[in-house]
mmCIF file of C-alpha atoms in Angstrom:
data_model
loop_
_atom_site.group_PDB
_atom_site.id
_atom_site.type_symbol
_atom_site.label_atom_id
_atom_site.label_comp_id
_atom_site.label_asym_id
_atom_site.label_seq_id
_atom_site.Cartn_x
_atom_site.Cartn_y
_atom_site.Cartn_z
ATOM 1 C CA ARG A 1 -95.897 113.460 8.867
ATOM 2 C CA GLY A 2 -93.381 115.979 7.608
ATOM 3 C CA GLU A 3 -90.349 115.193 5.501
ATOM 4 C CA VAL A 4 -87.391 117.020 3.939
ATOM 5 C CA ASP A 5 -84.799 115.560 1.576
ATOM 6 C CA GLY A 6 -82.079 117.530 -0.171
ATOM 7 C CA GLY A 7 -78.716 116.779 -1.708
ATOM 8 C CA GLY A 8 -76.242 117.396 -4.494
ATOM 9 C CA PRO A 9 -72.658 118.545 -5.202
ATOM 10 C CA LEU A 10 -71.067 120.745 -2.543
ATOM 11 C CA ASN A 11 -68.470 122.329 -4.858
ATOM 12 C CA GLU A 12 -68.334 123.361 -8.490
ATOM 13 C CA ALA A 13 -66.264 120.413 -9.703
ATOM 14 C CA GLY A 14 -68.664 117.967 -8.054
ATOM 15 C CA PRO A 15 -66.268 115.479 -6.380
ATOM 16 C CA VAL A 16 -67.789 116.297 -2.974
ATOM 17 C CA ARG A 17 -71.475 115.498 -2.579
ATOM 18 C CA GLY A 18 -73.873 115.676 0.335
ATOM 19 C CA ARG A 19 -77.396 114.742 1.317
ATOM 20 C CA PHE A 20 -79.668 115.417 4.301
ATOM 21 C CA VAL A 21 -82.953 113.694 5.114
ATOM 22 C CA GLY A 22 -85.235 114.534 8.026
ATOM 23 C CA ALA A 23 -88.692 113.274 8.959
ATOM 24 C CA LEU A 24 -91.116 113.736 11.859
ATOM 25 C CA GLN A 25 -94.278 111.720 12.365
ATOM 26 C CA GLY A 26 -96.992 111.747 15.022
ATOM 27 C CA GLN A 27 -99.682 109.097 15.105
ATOM 28 C CA LYS A 28 -102.676 108.404 17.308
ATOM 29 C CA SER A 29 -104.261 104.950 17.531
ATOM 30 C CA TRP A 30 -107.718 103.412 17.463
ATOM 31 C CA VAL A 31 -106.800 102.247 20.994
ATOM 32 C CA ASP A 32 -107.439 104.893 23.673
ATOM 33 C CA VAL A 33 -104.366 106.717 25.081
ATOM 34 C CA VAL A 34 -101.920 105.002 22.660
ATOM 35 C CA GLU A 35 -99.752 107.241 20.456
ATOM 36 C CA ASN A 36 -96.487 106.994 18.525
ATOM 37 C CA LYS A 37 -94.063 109.824 17.732
ATOM 38 C CA THR A 38 -90.996 109.198 15.574
ATOM 39 C CA GLY A 39 -88.185 111.435 14.337
ATOM 40 C CA VAL A 40 -85.401 110.551 11.911
ATOM 41 C CA ALA A 41 -82.392 112.562 10.717
ATOM 42 C CA TYR A 42 -79.748 111.365 8.274
ATOM 43 C CA GLY A 43 -76.770 113.146 6.757
ATOM 44 C CA THR A 44 -73.993 111.933 4.482
ATOM 45 C CA ILE A 45 -70.962 113.396 2.702
ATOM 46 C CA GLN A 46 -69.176 111.573 -0.098
ATOM 47 C CA ALA A 47 -65.895 112.656 -1.671
ATOM 48 C CA ASP A 48 -63.906 111.332 -4.637
ATOM 49 C CA LEU A 49 -60.342 111.209 -3.332
ATOM 50 C CA THR A 50 -59.165 110.076 -6.791
ATOM 51 C CA GLU A 51 -60.937 108.881 -9.928
ATOM 52 C CA SER A 52 -60.963 105.385 -8.424
ATOM 53 C CA THR A 53 -61.254 106.043 -4.671
ATOM 54 C CA THR A 54 -64.321 107.297 -2.792
ATOM 55 C CA ALA A 55 -64.740 108.140 0.900
ATOM 56 C CA THR A 56 -68.131 108.344 2.612
ATOM 57 C CA LEU A 57 -69.140 109.612 6.058
ATOM 58 C CA SER A 58 -72.720 109.209 7.323
ATOM 59 C CA ILE A 59 -74.567 109.978 10.537
ATOM 60 C CA SER A 60 -78.124 108.884 11.278
ATOM 61 C CA HIS A 61 -80.331 109.346 14.330
ATOM 62 C CA MET A 62 -83.743 107.898 15.150
ATOM 63 C CA GLN A 63 -85.908 108.859 18.141
ATOM 64 C CA ARG A 64 -89.175 107.211 19.201
ATOM 65 C CA ASP A 65 -91.635 108.297 21.905
ATOM 66 C CA ILE A 66 -94.438 105.764 22.339
ATOM 67 C CA LYS A 67 -97.321 105.166 24.725
ATOM 68 C CA PRO A 68 -97.372 101.365 24.466
ATOM 69 C CA PHE A 69 -100.264 98.941 24.743
ATOM 70 C CA ASN A 70 -99.647 95.273 25.553
ATOM 71 C CA GLY A 71 -102.972 93.786 24.537
ATOM 72 C CA LEU A 72 -106.150 92.613 26.195
ATOM 73 C CA PRO A 73 -106.494 89.893 28.838
ATOM 74 C CA THR A 74 -108.614 86.820 28.265
ATOM 75 C CA GLY A 75 -111.717 85.886 30.178
ATOM 76 C CA PRO A 76 -112.234 82.847 32.439
ATOM 77 C CA GLY A 77 -110.734 79.712 30.923
ATOM 78 C CA GLY A 78 -108.752 81.644 28.335
ATOM 79 C CA VAL A 79 -111.718 82.725 26.179
ATOM 80 C CA LEU A 80 -111.407 85.870 24.043
ATOM 81 C CA LEU A 81 -113.595 88.777 25.170
ATOM 82 C CA ASP A 82 -116.022 90.833 23.080
ATOM 83 C CA LEU A 83 -114.721 94.345 23.805
ATOM 84 C CA ASP A 84 -114.549 97.652 21.928
ATOM 85 C CA ARG A 85 -111.383 97.815 19.853
ATOM 86 C CA SER A 86 -110.535 101.098 21.627
ATOM 87 C CA THR A 87 -110.251 99.343 25.018
ATOM 88 C CA TYR A 88 -106.965 100.217 26.753
ATOM 89 C CA THR A 89 -105.599 98.248 29.705
ATOM 90 C CA GLY A 90 -102.654 100.282 30.977
ATOM 91 C CA ALA A 91 -101.793 103.486 32.814
ATOM 92 C CA ASP A 92 -101.718 107.038 31.487
ATOM 93 C CA TRP A 93 -97.999 107.221 32.395
ATOM 94 C CA ASN A 94 -97.059 104.311 30.109
ATOM 95 C CA ARG A 95 -94.016 105.290 28.058
ATOM 96 C CA PHE A 96 -91.403 103.798 25.751
ATOM 97 C CA ASP A 97 -88.478 106.008 24.676
ATOM 98 C CA ASN A 98 -85.915 104.694 22.207
ATOM 99 C CA SER A 99 -83.023 106.296 20.317
ATOM 100 C CA VAL A 100 -80.470 104.920 17.854
ATOM 101 C CA THR A 101 -77.450 106.833 16.522
ATOM 102 C CA ASP A 102 -75.095 105.390 13.901
ATOM 103 C CA TYR A 103 -71.794 106.814 12.661
ATOM 104 C CA ILE A 104 -70.478 105.155 9.480
ATOM 105 C CA ALA A 105 -67.205 105.747 7.628
ATOM 106 C CA GLU A 106 -66.165 103.963 4.448
ATOM 107 C CA VAL A 107 -63.373 104.097 1.875
ATOM 108 C CA GLU A 108 -63.622 102.144 -1.376
ATOM 109 C CA HIS A 109 -61.057 101.772 -4.165
ATOM 110 C CA ARG A 110 -62.074 100.390 -7.565
ATOM 111 C CA PHE A 111 -59.480 98.493 -9.609
ATOM 112 C CA ASP A 112 -59.277 98.688 -13.395
ATOM 113 C CA ASP A 113 -60.074 94.970 -13.690
ATOM 114 C CA GLY A 114 -63.477 95.377 -12.034
ATOM 115 C CA GLY A 115 -62.388 94.407 -8.515
ATOM 116 C CA HIS A 116 -62.490 96.611 -5.454
ATOM 117 C CA ALA A 117 -61.084 97.062 -1.953
ATOM 118 C CA LYS A 118 -63.241 98.451 0.840
ATOM 119 C CA ALA A 119 -62.690 99.368 4.484
ATOM 120 C CA SER A 120 -65.607 100.424 6.677
ATOM 121 C CA ALA A 121 -66.322 101.275 10.296
ATOM 122 C CA ARG A 122 -69.575 101.690 12.181
ATOM 123 C CA TYR A 123 -70.078 103.016 15.716
ATOM 124 C CA SER A 124 -73.576 102.740 17.179
ATOM 125 C CA VAL A 125 -75.287 103.940 20.351
ATOM 126 C CA ARG A 126 -78.672 102.525 21.319
ATOM 127 C CA ASP A 127 -80.809 103.537 24.291
ATOM 128 C CA VAL A 128 -84.138 102.197 25.516
ATOM 129 C CA ASP A 129 -85.946 103.562 28.566
ATOM 130 C CA PHE A 130 -89.486 102.478 29.355
ATOM 131 C CA LEU A 131 -92.056 102.022 32.085
ATOM 132 C CA TYR A 132 -95.491 100.620 31.367
ATOM 133 C CA ALA A 133 -98.306 98.684 33.024
ATOM 134 C CA TYR A 134 -100.695 96.135 31.596
ATOM 135 C CA ALA A 135 -103.382 93.690 32.727
ATOM 136 C CA GLY A 136 -101.612 91.187 34.947
ATOM 137 C CA THR A 137 -104.309 88.531 35.253
ATOM 138 C CA ALA A 138 -107.239 87.113 33.315
ATOM 139 C CA ALA A 139 -110.627 88.800 33.743
ATOM 140 C CA ASP A 140 -113.508 87.266 35.656
ATOM 141 C CA ALA A 141 -117.061 86.957 34.358
ATOM 142 C CA ALA A 142 -117.807 90.584 35.327
ATOM 143 C CA GLY A 143 -114.735 91.893 33.461
ATOM 144 C CA ASN A 144 -112.631 92.493 36.585
ATOM 145 C CA VAL A 145 -108.837 92.035 36.413
ATOM 146 C CA GLY A 146 -107.147 91.290 39.735
ATOM 147 C CA SER A 147 -104.027 93.433 39.226
ATOM 148 C CA MET A 148 -101.780 95.220 36.770
ATOM 149 C CA THR A 149 -98.177 94.241 36.147
ATOM 150 C CA TRP A 150 -95.623 97.001 35.588
ATOM 151 C CA LEU A 151 -92.281 96.661 33.844
ATOM 152 C CA ALA A 152 -89.389 99.148 33.875
ATOM 153 C CA ARG A 153 -86.195 98.846 31.847
ATOM 154 C CA ASP A 154 -83.135 100.949 31.045
ATOM 155 C CA PHE A 155 -81.009 99.465 28.267
ATOM 156 C CA THR A 156 -77.861 101.018 26.769
ATOM 157 C CA GLU A 157 -75.635 99.516 24.102
ATOM 158 C CA THR A 158 -72.548 100.808 22.331
ATOM 159 C CA SER A 159 -70.979 98.835 19.505
ATOM 160 C CA LEU A 160 -68.067 99.074 17.103
ATOM 161 C CA SER A 161 -67.924 97.145 13.819
ATOM 162 C CA LEU A 162 -64.941 97.073 11.456
ATOM 163 C CA ASP A 163 -64.611 95.339 8.096
ATOM 164 C CA ALA A 164 -61.970 95.266 5.380
ATOM 165 C CA HIS A 165 -62.069 93.106 2.274
ATOM 166 C CA VAL A 166 -60.711 92.810 -1.253
ATOM 167 C CA SER A 167 -62.627 91.413 -4.237
ATOM 168 C CA LYS A 168 -60.580 90.545 -7.347
ATOM 169 C CA PRO A 169 -61.487 88.834 -10.620
ATOM 170 C CA PHE A 170 -58.944 86.534 -12.306
ATOM 171 C CA GLU A 171 -58.787 84.496 -15.493
ATOM 172 C CA LEU A 172 -58.104 80.762 -15.684
ATOM 173 C CA PHE A 173 -58.788 78.225 -18.464
ATOM 174 C CA GLY A 174 -60.347 80.950 -20.568
ATOM 175 C CA GLN A 175 -62.979 81.829 -17.942
ATOM 176 C CA GLU A 176 -63.269 84.727 -15.478
ATOM 177 C CA HIS A 177 -63.412 83.846 -11.768
ATOM 178 C CA ASN A 178 -63.498 85.898 -8.561
ATOM 179 C CA VAL A 179 -62.009 85.733 -5.077
ATOM 180 C CA ILE A 180 -62.922 87.684 -1.921
ATOM 181 C CA LEU A 181 -60.748 87.871 1.203
ATOM 182 C CA GLY A 182 -61.601 89.873 4.294
ATOM 183 C CA ALA A 183 -61.428 90.362 8.035
ATOM 184 C CA ASP A 184 -63.931 91.832 10.460
ATOM 185 C CA TYR A 185 -64.233 92.785 14.104
ATOM 186 C CA ARG A 186 -67.188 93.588 16.323
ATOM 187 C CA SER A 187 -67.381 94.517 19.974
ATOM 188 C CA PHE A 188 -70.249 95.851 21.977
ATOM 189 C CA ALA A 189 -71.118 96.479 25.596
ATOM 190 C CA ASN A 190 -74.641 96.651 26.910
ATOM 191 C CA THR A 191 -76.125 97.254 30.333
ATOM 192 C CA THR A 192 -79.657 96.257 31.277
ATOM 193 C CA TYR A 193 -81.502 97.530 34.333
ATOM 194 C CA ASN A 194 -84.774 95.644 34.631
ATOM 195 C CA GLN A 195 -87.484 95.691 37.287
ATOM 196 C CA THR A 196 -91.053 94.394 37.417
ATOM 197 C CA GLY A 197 -93.837 94.519 39.976
ATOM 198 C CA THR A 198 -97.608 94.609 40.518
ATOM 199 C CA ILE A 199 -100.344 97.174 41.204
ATOM 200 C CA ALA A 200 -103.234 95.830 43.236
ATOM 201 C CA GLY A 201 -106.706 95.981 41.676
ATOM 202 C CA PRO A 202 -109.354 95.206 40.824
ATOM 203 C CA PHE A 203 -109.584 96.945 37.414
ATOM 204 C CA ASN A 204 -112.707 96.673 35.270
ATOM 205 C CA LEU A 205 -112.373 96.269 31.507
ATOM 206 C CA HIS A 206 -115.554 98.287 30.884
ATOM 207 C CA ASN A 207 -114.359 101.289 32.944
ATOM 208 C CA TRP A 208 -110.586 100.972 33.170
ATOM 209 C CA ASN A 209 -108.789 103.283 35.617
ATOM 210 C CA THR A 210 -105.703 104.667 33.855
ATOM 211 C CA GLY A 211 -104.972 107.192 36.611
ATOM 212 C CA VAL A 212 -103.208 104.815 39.007
ATOM 213 C CA LEU A 213 -100.163 106.057 40.893
ATOM 214 C CA GLU A 214 -96.879 105.601 39.031
ATOM 215 C CA PRO A 215 -94.581 103.187 40.947
ATOM 216 C CA GLY A 216 -91.523 104.893 42.415
ATOM 217 C CA PHE A 217 -89.157 102.220 41.127
ATOM 218 C CA ASP A 218 -85.445 102.185 41.952
ATOM 219 C CA TYR A 219 -83.228 99.604 40.250
ATOM 220 C CA PHE A 220 -80.769 99.379 43.161
ATOM 221 C CA ASN A 221 -83.349 99.803 45.961
ATOM 222 C CA PRO A 222 -86.515 97.954 44.831
ATOM 223 C CA PRO A 223 -89.853 99.335 46.085
ATOM 224 C CA PRO A 224 -92.257 97.043 47.967
ATOM 225 C CA SER A 225 -94.327 96.506 44.809
ATOM 226 C CA ALA A 226 -91.319 95.099 42.888
ATOM 227 C CA THR A 227 -91.222 91.338 42.407
ATOM 228 C CA ARG A 228 -87.988 91.017 40.409
ATOM 229 C CA THR A 229 -84.878 93.074 39.638
ATOM 230 C CA ASP A 230 -82.115 92.311 37.102
ATOM 231 C CA LEU A 231 -78.991 94.386 36.574
ATOM 232 C CA THR A 232 -76.558 92.922 34.061
ATOM 233 C CA GLU A 233 -73.722 93.932 31.780
ATOM 234 C CA VAL A 234 -72.600 91.950 28.715
ATOM 235 C CA ASP A 235 -69.429 92.713 26.709
ATOM 236 C CA PRO A 236 -69.055 90.336 23.726
ATOM 237 C CA VAL A 237 -66.153 90.575 21.272
ATOM 238 C CA GLN A 238 -66.134 88.732 17.945
ATOM 239 C CA TYR A 239 -63.584 88.819 15.134
ATOM 240 C CA GLY A 240 -62.557 86.619 12.262
ATOM 241 C CA PHE A 241 -61.416 86.086 8.705
ATOM 242 C CA TYR A 242 -63.559 85.129 5.746
ATOM 243 C CA GLY A 243 -63.146 84.274 2.099
ATOM 244 C CA GLN A 244 -65.053 83.190 -0.977
ATOM 245 C CA VAL A 245 -64.042 81.843 -4.385
ATOM 246 C CA ARG A 246 -66.320 81.788 -7.447
ATOM 247 C CA ILE A 247 -65.037 79.495 -10.215
ATOM 248 C CA LYS A 248 -66.537 78.836 -13.653
ATOM 249 C CA PRO A 249 -65.215 75.486 -14.941
ATOM 250 C CA VAL A 250 -67.387 75.990 -18.042
ATOM 251 C CA GLU A 251 -69.397 78.913 -19.330
ATOM 252 C CA ARG A 252 -72.746 77.954 -17.767
ATOM 253 C CA LEU A 253 -71.513 76.553 -14.438
ATOM 254 C CA THR A 254 -70.402 78.513 -11.351
ATOM 255 C CA LEU A 255 -68.978 76.848 -8.236
ATOM 256 C CA ILE A 256 -68.881 78.846 -5.012
ATOM 257 C CA GLY A 257 -66.887 77.939 -1.937
ATOM 258 C CA GLY A 258 -66.018 79.868 1.169
ATOM 259 C CA GLY A 259 -65.974 80.015 4.897
ATOM 260 C CA ARG A 260 -65.318 82.021 8.007
ATOM 261 C CA LEU A 261 -62.933 81.487 10.917
ATOM 262 C CA SER A 262 -64.344 83.077 14.087
ATOM 263 C CA TRP A 263 -63.145 83.944 17.576
ATOM 264 C CA TYR A 264 -65.706 84.953 20.199
ATOM 265 C CA ASP A 265 -65.701 85.685 23.905
ATOM 266 C CA ALA A 266 -68.227 87.316 26.204
ATOM 267 C CA THR A 267 -68.764 87.823 29.921
ATOM 268 C CA THR A 268 -71.986 88.570 31.775
ATOM 269 C CA THR A 269 -71.613 90.585 34.995
ATOM 270 C CA ASN A 270 -74.152 91.067 37.791
ATOM 271 C CA LEU A 271 -74.086 94.821 38.465
ATOM 272 C CA LEU A 272 -75.513 94.354 41.960
ATOM 273 C CA THR A 273 -72.551 92.228 43.075
ATOM 274 C CA GLY A 274 -69.961 93.248 40.502
ATOM 275 C CA LEU A 275 -69.196 89.553 39.907
ATOM 276 C CA PRO A 276 -69.182 87.706 36.567
ATOM 277 C CA THR A 277 -71.988 85.169 36.264
ATOM 278 C CA SER A 278 -71.200 83.598 32.892
ATOM 279 C CA THR A 279 -68.405 83.388 30.340
ATOM 280 C CA VAL A 280 -68.380 82.072 26.764
ATOM 281 C CA ASP A 281 -65.093 81.575 24.902
ATOM 282 C CA VAL A 282 -64.895 80.182 21.351
ATOM 283 C CA ASP A 283 -61.580 79.861 19.465
ATOM 284 C CA ALA A 284 -61.132 79.394 15.715
ATOM 285 C CA GLN A 285 -64.662 78.210 14.908
ATOM 286 C CA PHE A 286 -64.799 77.396 11.184
ATOM 287 C CA THR A 287 -68.082 77.896 9.328
ATOM 288 C CA PRO A 288 -68.027 76.609 5.716
ATOM 289 C CA TYR A 289 -70.217 77.607 2.793
ATOM 290 C CA ALA A 290 -70.665 75.992 -0.632
ATOM 291 C CA GLY A 291 -72.895 76.716 -3.593
ATOM 292 C CA ILE A 292 -73.463 75.823 -7.233
ATOM 293 C CA VAL A 293 -75.270 77.705 -10.020
ATOM 294 C CA TYR A 294 -76.007 76.262 -13.468
ATOM 295 C CA ASP A 295 -77.470 78.369 -16.262
ATOM 296 C CA VAL A 296 -79.917 75.914 -17.856
ATOM 297 C CA THR A 297 -80.852 78.491 -20.511
ATOM 298 C CA ASP A 298 -80.298 82.209 -20.990
ATOM 299 C CA TRP A 299 -83.359 82.850 -18.792
ATOM 300 C CA LEU A 300 -83.368 79.885 -16.322
ATOM 301 C CA ALA A 301 -80.796 78.996 -13.651
ATOM 302 C CA ALA A 302 -80.695 76.128 -11.138
ATOM 303 C CA TYR A 303 -78.832 76.548 -7.862
ATOM 304 C CA GLY A 304 -78.027 74.824 -4.590
ATOM 305 C CA SER A 305 -76.288 75.970 -1.426
ATOM 306 C CA PHE A 306 -75.100 74.576 1.899
ATOM 307 C CA THR A 307 -73.846 76.450 4.940
ATOM 308 C CA GLU A 308 -73.169 75.746 8.582
ATOM 309 C CA ILE A 309 -74.547 78.029 11.301
ATOM 310 C CA PHE A 310 -72.613 79.644 14.134
ATOM 311 C CA GLN A 311 -74.466 82.492 15.837
ATOM 312 C CA PRO A 312 -73.359 83.765 19.274
ATOM 313 C CA GLN A 313 -76.188 84.839 21.599
ATOM 314 C CA ILE A 314 -76.261 87.192 24.600
ATOM 315 C CA GLN A 315 -79.547 86.012 26.180
ATOM 316 C CA THR A 316 -79.229 84.527 29.683
ATOM 317 C CA ASP A 317 -81.070 81.808 31.602
ATOM 318 C CA ALA A 318 -82.510 81.907 35.129
ATOM 319 C CA SER A 319 -79.027 81.399 36.624
ATOM 320 C CA GLY A 320 -77.535 84.308 34.676
ATOM 321 C CA ASN A 321 -75.614 82.014 32.314
ATOM 322 C CA MET A 322 -75.443 82.988 28.661
ATOM 323 C CA ILE A 323 -77.083 80.655 26.174
ATOM 324 C CA ASP A 324 -74.444 78.804 24.133
ATOM 325 C CA PRO A 325 -73.973 79.912 20.506
ATOM 326 C CA ARG A 326 -76.617 78.742 18.072
ATOM 327 C CA GLU A 327 -75.168 76.066 15.759
ATOM 328 C CA GLY A 328 -76.492 73.988 12.889
ATOM 329 C CA ARG A 329 -76.679 73.758 9.108
ATOM 330 C CA GLN A 330 -78.877 74.907 6.243
ATOM 331 C CA PHE A 331 -79.258 73.891 2.619
ATOM 332 C CA GLU A 332 -81.388 75.219 -0.217
ATOM 333 C CA VAL A 333 -82.084 74.200 -3.819
ATOM 334 C CA GLY A 334 -84.137 76.041 -6.382
ATOM 335 C CA LEU A 335 -84.705 77.619 -9.772
ATOM 336 C CA LYS A 336 -84.551 81.287 -10.783
ATOM 337 C CA ALA A 337 -85.935 82.662 -14.030
ATOM 338 C CA ASP A 338 -86.099 85.920 -15.980
ATOM 339 C CA LEU A 339 -89.461 85.972 -17.787
ATOM 340 C CA PHE A 340 -91.128 88.372 -20.232
ATOM 341 C CA ASP A 341 -87.779 89.517 -21.671
ATOM 342 C CA GLY A 342 -86.367 90.147 -18.229
ATOM 343 C CA GLY A 343 -89.354 92.120 -16.970
ATOM 344 C CA VAL A 344 -90.344 89.504 -14.382
ATOM 345 C CA ASN A 345 -88.112 87.723 -11.850
ATOM 346 C CA ALA A 346 -89.451 84.349 -10.685
ATOM 347 C CA SER A 347 -88.097 81.718 -8.320
ATOM 348 C CA ILE A 348 -89.006 78.480 -6.572
ATOM 349 C CA ALA A 349 -86.902 77.019 -3.777
ATOM 350 C CA TYR A 350 -86.891 74.305 -1.130
ATOM 351 C CA PHE A 351 -85.015 75.053 2.099
ATOM 352 C CA ASN A 352 -84.170 72.977 5.167
ATOM 353 C CA LEU A 353 -82.579 74.305 8.351
ATOM 354 C CA ARG A 354 -81.609 72.476 11.531
ATOM 355 C CA ASP A 355 -80.012 74.058 14.575
ATOM 356 C CA VAL A 356 -79.593 73.701 18.345
ATOM 357 C CA ASN A 357 -79.369 76.159 21.258
ATOM 358 C CA ARG A 358 -81.830 78.633 19.757
ATOM 359 C CA ALA A 359 -82.674 81.079 22.584
ATOM 360 C CA VAL A 360 -86.390 81.336 23.410
ATOM 361 C CA LEU A 361 -88.149 83.402 26.062
ATOM 362 C CA VAL A 362 -89.171 81.174 28.984
ATOM 363 C CA THR A 363 -90.316 83.701 31.580
ATOM 364 C CA ALA A 364 -90.980 87.399 31.032
ATOM 365 C CA PRO A 365 -89.293 89.758 30.996
ATOM 366 C CA ASN A 366 -85.872 88.304 30.103
ATOM 367 C CA ILE A 367 -85.349 84.698 31.206
ATOM 368 C CA TYR A 368 -84.379 82.509 28.237
ATOM 369 C CA GLY A 369 -83.747 78.855 27.592
ATOM 370 C CA ALA A 370 -81.997 76.903 24.825
ATOM 371 C CA LEU A 371 -84.113 74.758 22.532
ATOM 372 C CA GLY A 372 -82.981 71.316 21.482
ATOM 373 C CA GLU A 373 -82.774 70.503 17.785
ATOM 374 C CA VAL A 374 -85.144 72.605 15.690
ATOM 375 C CA GLU A 375 -85.983 71.868 12.052
ATOM 376 C CA VAL A 376 -87.477 74.460 9.723
ATOM 377 C CA GLN A 377 -88.258 73.475 6.148
ATOM 378 C CA GLY A 378 -90.497 74.710 3.399
ATOM 379 C CA VAL A 379 -90.996 75.884 -0.147
ATOM 380 C CA GLU A 380 -90.917 79.477 -1.369
ATOM 381 C CA ILE A 381 -92.459 80.532 -4.713
ATOM 382 C CA GLU A 382 -92.171 84.137 -5.880
ATOM 383 C CA ALA A 383 -92.675 86.194 -9.025
ATOM 384 C CA SER A 384 -92.529 89.971 -9.438
ATOM 385 C CA GLY A 385 -92.147 92.475 -12.231
ATOM 386 C CA GLU A 386 -93.865 93.942 -15.272
ATOM 387 C CA VAL A 387 -95.790 91.406 -17.347
ATOM 388 C CA LEU A 388 -97.190 94.011 -19.760
ATOM 389 C CA PRO A 389 -96.618 97.767 -20.113
ATOM 390 C CA GLY A 390 -98.273 99.326 -17.064
ATOM 391 C CA TRP A 391 -99.085 95.963 -15.421
ATOM 392 C CA GLN A 392 -97.051 94.977 -12.357
ATOM 393 C CA LEU A 393 -97.256 91.461 -10.900
ATOM 394 C CA ALA A 394 -96.215 90.264 -7.430
#
């Protein structure tokens, strides 16, 4: 791994600052053939337009080049096999290439009363291109696998996110309160070319042949070895308004209320036929949020929160229809404490979440279904910090 990181003022007065970070990493694996190469570059420039206004522009890029490994098959009846950990069940042409580029612009103005106004924009480009093979059946008693399955995919996504909000404190009944109002917008378009097929065997786990011929796949003209082809385009758009109010009726009590009003529409198109296969349209969906915090002592606070869930999804079922948005509710209650004179943060909480329409993979590589009602509940206990000089606890 190699890394470089440099930054500082770009002019004598110092109101313009910059930073650049770059890293390259190459890694082999204990599994034969497998390797992982990653490169990251990040640059940012920040300028003080006035004493109270700052503008920031950032660009980041990540590139990955991987030879993937999808795991070992089981033996007859689903039993796990006693094999060397270096055993590889794929082809030497397995590859997974991925890149992500983000462009971020932001302007923030700080008010004299401690409030602020911020506007930000983010444009992202994501690409995934891979082809890999893996054991397609269980192994028999002699370690023979009947065939390999290969999977090819080309995925491209561009997205634009915009957000603008204002946060302002205000005084009422001798206490300081705060209000946040904002609006946001997000649109993205993604195309997915997907094809899968088989390579006839047998292949032996104790002497695996990685030198098989690479399939000459074609997304629009499937080869004879292909068993399934999907070509889809999805173009969701979501925008809305949100707000939050924090009120302190008395010194130790804070009440929090807020919500979001959302509009969402998306269309899935079959690129083979050029026809839409599914449409989702949601108008003025309101999602509320409420919370309460009570400072029991100077070092212990009790809190509770409740929120509804509205999460659009772009996964599709076997008919090409998009899964309906995920909806539900969640509440949480707990205690938070500052211990050892603030050196340790500790918390205990109970949470309960229920939702419907959660998308789950039904059939590889990309056929999903919607779950019925799902409940997730539990308790989280955490403590971290410095209990004594030089002693860290987690």
